[in-house]
mmCIF file with all atom_site columns, C-alpha atoms in Angstrom:
data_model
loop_
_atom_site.group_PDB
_atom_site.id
_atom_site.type_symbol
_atom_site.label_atom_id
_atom_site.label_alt_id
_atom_site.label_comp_id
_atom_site.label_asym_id
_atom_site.label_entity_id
_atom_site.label_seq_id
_atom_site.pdbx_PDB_ins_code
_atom_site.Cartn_x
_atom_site.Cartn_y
_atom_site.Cartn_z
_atom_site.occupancy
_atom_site.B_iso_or_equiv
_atom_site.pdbx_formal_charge
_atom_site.auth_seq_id
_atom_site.auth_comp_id
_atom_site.auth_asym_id
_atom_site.auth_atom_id
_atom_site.pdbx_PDB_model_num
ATOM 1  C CA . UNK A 1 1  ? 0.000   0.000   0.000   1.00 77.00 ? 1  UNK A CA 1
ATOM 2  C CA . UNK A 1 2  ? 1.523   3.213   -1.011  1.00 83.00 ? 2  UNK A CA 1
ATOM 3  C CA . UNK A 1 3  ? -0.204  5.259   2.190   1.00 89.00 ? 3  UNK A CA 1
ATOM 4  C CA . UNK A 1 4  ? 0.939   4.476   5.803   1.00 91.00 ? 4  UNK A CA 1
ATOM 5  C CA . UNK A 1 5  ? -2.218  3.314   7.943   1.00 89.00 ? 5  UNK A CA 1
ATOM 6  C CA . UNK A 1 6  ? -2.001  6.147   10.236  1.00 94.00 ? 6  UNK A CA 1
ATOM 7  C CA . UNK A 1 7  ? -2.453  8.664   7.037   1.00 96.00 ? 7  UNK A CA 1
ATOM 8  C CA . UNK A 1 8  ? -5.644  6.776   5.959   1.00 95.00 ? 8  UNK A CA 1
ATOM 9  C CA . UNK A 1 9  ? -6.983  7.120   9.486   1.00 96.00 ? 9  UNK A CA 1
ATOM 10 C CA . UNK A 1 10 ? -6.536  10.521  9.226   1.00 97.00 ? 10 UNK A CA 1
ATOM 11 C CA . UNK A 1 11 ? -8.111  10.622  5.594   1.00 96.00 ? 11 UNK A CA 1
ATOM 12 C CA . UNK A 1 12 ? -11.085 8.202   6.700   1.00 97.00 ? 12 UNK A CA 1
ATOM 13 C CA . UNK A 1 13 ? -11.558 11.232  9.392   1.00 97.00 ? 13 UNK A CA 1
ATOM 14 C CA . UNK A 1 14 ? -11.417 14.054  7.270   1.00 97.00 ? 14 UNK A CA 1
ATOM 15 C CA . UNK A 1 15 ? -13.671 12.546  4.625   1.00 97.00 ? 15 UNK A CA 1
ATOM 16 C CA . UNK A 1 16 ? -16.181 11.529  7.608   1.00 97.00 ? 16 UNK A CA 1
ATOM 17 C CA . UNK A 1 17 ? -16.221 15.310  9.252   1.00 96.00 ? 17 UNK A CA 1
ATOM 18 C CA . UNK A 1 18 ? -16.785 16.697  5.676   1.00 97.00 ? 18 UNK A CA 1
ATOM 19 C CA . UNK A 1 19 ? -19.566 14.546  4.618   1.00 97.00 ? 19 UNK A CA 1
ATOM 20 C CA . UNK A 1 20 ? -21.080 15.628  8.186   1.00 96.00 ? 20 UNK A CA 1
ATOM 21 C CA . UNK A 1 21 ? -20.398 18.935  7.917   1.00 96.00 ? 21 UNK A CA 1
ATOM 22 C CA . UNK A 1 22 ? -22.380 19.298  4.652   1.00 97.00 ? 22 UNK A CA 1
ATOM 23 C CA . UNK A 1 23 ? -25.190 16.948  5.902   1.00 95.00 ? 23 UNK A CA 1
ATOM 24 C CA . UNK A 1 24 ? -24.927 14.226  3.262   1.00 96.00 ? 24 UNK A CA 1
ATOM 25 C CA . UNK A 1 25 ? -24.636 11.796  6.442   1.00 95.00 ? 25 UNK A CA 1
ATOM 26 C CA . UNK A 1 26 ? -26.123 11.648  9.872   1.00 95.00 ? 26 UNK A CA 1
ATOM 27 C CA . UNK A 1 27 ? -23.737 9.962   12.787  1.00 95.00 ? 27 UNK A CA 1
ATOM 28 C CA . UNK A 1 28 ? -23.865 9.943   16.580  1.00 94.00 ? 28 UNK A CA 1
ATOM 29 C CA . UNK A 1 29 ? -21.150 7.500   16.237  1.00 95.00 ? 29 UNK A CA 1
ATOM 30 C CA . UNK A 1 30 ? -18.385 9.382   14.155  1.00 94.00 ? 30 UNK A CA 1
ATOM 31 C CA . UNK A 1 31 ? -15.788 6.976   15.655  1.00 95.00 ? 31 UNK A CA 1
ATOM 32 C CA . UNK A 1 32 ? -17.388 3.638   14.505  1.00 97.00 ? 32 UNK A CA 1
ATOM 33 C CA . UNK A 1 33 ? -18.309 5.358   10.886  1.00 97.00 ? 33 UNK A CA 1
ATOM 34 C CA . UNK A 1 34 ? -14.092 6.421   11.024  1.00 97.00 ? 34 UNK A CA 1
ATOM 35 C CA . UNK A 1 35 ? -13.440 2.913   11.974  1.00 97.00 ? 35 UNK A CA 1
ATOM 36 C CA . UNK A 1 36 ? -15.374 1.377   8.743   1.00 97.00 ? 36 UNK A CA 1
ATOM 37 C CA . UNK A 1 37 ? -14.217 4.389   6.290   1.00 97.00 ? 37 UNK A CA 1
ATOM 38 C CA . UNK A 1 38 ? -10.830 3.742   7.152   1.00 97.00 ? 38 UNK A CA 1
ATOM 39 C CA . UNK A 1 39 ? -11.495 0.160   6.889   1.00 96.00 ? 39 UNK A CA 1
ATOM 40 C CA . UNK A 1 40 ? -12.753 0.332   3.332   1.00 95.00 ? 40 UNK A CA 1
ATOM 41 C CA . UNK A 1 41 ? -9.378  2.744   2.185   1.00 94.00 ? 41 UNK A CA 1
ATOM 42 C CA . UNK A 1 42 ? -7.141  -0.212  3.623   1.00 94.00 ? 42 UNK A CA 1
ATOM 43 C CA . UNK A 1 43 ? -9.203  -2.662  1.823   1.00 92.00 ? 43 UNK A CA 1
ATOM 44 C CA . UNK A 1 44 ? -9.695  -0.797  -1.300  1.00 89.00 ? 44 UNK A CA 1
ATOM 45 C CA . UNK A 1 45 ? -5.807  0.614   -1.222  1.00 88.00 ? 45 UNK A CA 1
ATOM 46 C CA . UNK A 1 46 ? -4.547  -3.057  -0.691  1.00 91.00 ? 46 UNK A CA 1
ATOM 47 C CA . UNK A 1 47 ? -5.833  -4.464  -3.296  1.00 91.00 ? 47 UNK A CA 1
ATOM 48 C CA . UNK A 1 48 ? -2.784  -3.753  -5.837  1.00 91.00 ? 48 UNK A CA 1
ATOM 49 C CA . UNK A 1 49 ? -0.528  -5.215  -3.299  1.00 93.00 ? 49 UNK A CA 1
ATOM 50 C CA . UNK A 1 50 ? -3.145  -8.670  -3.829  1.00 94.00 ? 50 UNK A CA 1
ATOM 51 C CA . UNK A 1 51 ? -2.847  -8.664  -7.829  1.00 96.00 ? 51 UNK A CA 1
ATOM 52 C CA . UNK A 1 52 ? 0.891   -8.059  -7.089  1.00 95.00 ? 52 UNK A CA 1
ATOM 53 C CA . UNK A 1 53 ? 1.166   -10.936 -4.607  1.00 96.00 ? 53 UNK A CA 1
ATOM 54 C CA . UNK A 1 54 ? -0.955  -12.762 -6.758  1.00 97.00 ? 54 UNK A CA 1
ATOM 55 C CA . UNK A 1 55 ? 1.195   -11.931 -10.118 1.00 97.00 ? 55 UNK A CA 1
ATOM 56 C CA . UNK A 1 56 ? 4.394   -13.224 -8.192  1.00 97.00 ? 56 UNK A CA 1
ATOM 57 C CA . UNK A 1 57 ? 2.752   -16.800 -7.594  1.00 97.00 ? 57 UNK A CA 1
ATOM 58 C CA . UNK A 1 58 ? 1.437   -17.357 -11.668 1.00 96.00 ? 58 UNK A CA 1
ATOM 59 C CA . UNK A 1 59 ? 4.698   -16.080 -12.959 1.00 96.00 ? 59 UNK A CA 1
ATOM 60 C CA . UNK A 1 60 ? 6.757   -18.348 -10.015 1.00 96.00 ? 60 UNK A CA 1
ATOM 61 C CA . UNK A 1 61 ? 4.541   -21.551 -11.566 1.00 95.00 ? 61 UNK A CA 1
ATOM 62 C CA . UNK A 1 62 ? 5.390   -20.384 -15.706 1.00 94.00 ? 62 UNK A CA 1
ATOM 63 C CA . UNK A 1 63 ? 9.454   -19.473 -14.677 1.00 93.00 ? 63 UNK A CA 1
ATOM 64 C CA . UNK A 1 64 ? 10.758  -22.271 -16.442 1.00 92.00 ? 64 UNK A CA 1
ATOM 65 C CA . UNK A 1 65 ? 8.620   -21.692 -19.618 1.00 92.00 ? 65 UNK A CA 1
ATOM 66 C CA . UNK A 1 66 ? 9.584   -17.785 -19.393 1.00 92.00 ? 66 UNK A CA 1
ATOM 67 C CA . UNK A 1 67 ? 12.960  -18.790 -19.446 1.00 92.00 ? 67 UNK A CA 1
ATOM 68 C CA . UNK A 1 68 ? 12.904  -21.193 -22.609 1.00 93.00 ? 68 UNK A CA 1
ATOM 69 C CA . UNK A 1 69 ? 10.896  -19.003 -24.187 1.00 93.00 ? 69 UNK A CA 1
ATOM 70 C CA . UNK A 1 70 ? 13.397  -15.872 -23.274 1.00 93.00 ? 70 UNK A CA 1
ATOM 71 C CA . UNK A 1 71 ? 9.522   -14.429 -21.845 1.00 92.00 ? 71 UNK A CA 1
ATOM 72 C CA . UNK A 1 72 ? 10.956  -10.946 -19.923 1.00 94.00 ? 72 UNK A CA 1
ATOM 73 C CA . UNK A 1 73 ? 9.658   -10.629 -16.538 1.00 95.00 ? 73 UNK A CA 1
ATOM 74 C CA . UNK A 1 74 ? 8.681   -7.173  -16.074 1.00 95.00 ? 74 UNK A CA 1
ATOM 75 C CA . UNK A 1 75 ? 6.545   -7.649  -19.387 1.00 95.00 ? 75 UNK A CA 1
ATOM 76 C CA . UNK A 1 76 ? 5.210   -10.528 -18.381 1.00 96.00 ? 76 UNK A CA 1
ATOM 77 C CA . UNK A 1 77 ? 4.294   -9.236  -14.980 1.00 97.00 ? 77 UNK A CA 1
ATOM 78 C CA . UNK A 1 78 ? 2.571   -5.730  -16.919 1.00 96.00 ? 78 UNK A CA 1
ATOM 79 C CA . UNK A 1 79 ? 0.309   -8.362  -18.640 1.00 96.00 ? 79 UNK A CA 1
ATOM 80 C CA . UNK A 1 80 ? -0.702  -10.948 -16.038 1.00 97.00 ? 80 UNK A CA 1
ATOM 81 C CA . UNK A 1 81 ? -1.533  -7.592  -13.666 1.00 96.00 ? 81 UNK A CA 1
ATOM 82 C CA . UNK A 1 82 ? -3.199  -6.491  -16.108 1.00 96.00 ? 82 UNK A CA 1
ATOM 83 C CA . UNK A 1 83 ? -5.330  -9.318  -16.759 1.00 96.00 ? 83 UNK A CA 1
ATOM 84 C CA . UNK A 1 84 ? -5.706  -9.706  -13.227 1.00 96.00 ? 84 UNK A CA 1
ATOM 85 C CA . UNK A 1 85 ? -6.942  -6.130  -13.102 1.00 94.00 ? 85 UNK A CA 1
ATOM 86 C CA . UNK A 1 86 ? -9.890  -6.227  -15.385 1.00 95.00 ? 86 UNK A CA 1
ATOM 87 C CA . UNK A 1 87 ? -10.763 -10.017 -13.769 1.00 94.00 ? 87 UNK A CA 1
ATOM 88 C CA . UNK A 1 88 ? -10.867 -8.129  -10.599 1.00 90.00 ? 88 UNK A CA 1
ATOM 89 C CA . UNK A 1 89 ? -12.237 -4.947  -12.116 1.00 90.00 ? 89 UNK A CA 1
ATOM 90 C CA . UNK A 1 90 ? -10.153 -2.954  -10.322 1.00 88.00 ? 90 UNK A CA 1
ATOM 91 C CA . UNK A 1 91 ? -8.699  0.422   -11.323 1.00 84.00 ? 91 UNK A CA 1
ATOM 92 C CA . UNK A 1 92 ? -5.177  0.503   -11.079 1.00 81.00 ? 92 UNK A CA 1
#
């Protein structure tokens, strides 16, 4: 994840106070609705580090083939995220 935890806290707070502020939300409970906001950014922000981890673990199992082939890496790792990005339908 390319944000510390601590920052999306913060941002999962901000975004909470604003949305109160200009009454799109009601909350007696701003800490629980911070909690779950800032849940949701780790989950959401995480999820390139998945297709990443993810990537690794196909192109570990194809290695051999990449390397008769003369298959570069880094290419090969563009395309599989990639694939894995629009199976996932995740913006990257």
């Amino acid at each position: 994840m390319i944000f510390s935890k601590d920052y999306v806290g913060y941002l999962a707070r901000q975004t909470v106070k604003h949305l109160v502020e200009a009454k799109m939300i009601k909350t007696d409970k701003t800490a629980v609705v911070d909690e779950r906001v800032a849940n949701a950014l780790v989950d959401e922000l995480s999820l390139e580090d998945r297709i990443n981890d993810e990537v690794r673990v196909i192109l570990e199992a194809f290695q051999d083939d990449m390397l008769k082939t003369g298959a570069s890496y880094p290419e090969m790792f563009k395309k599989v995220k990639n694939e894995l990005a629009r199976k996932y339908k995740a913006v990257l």
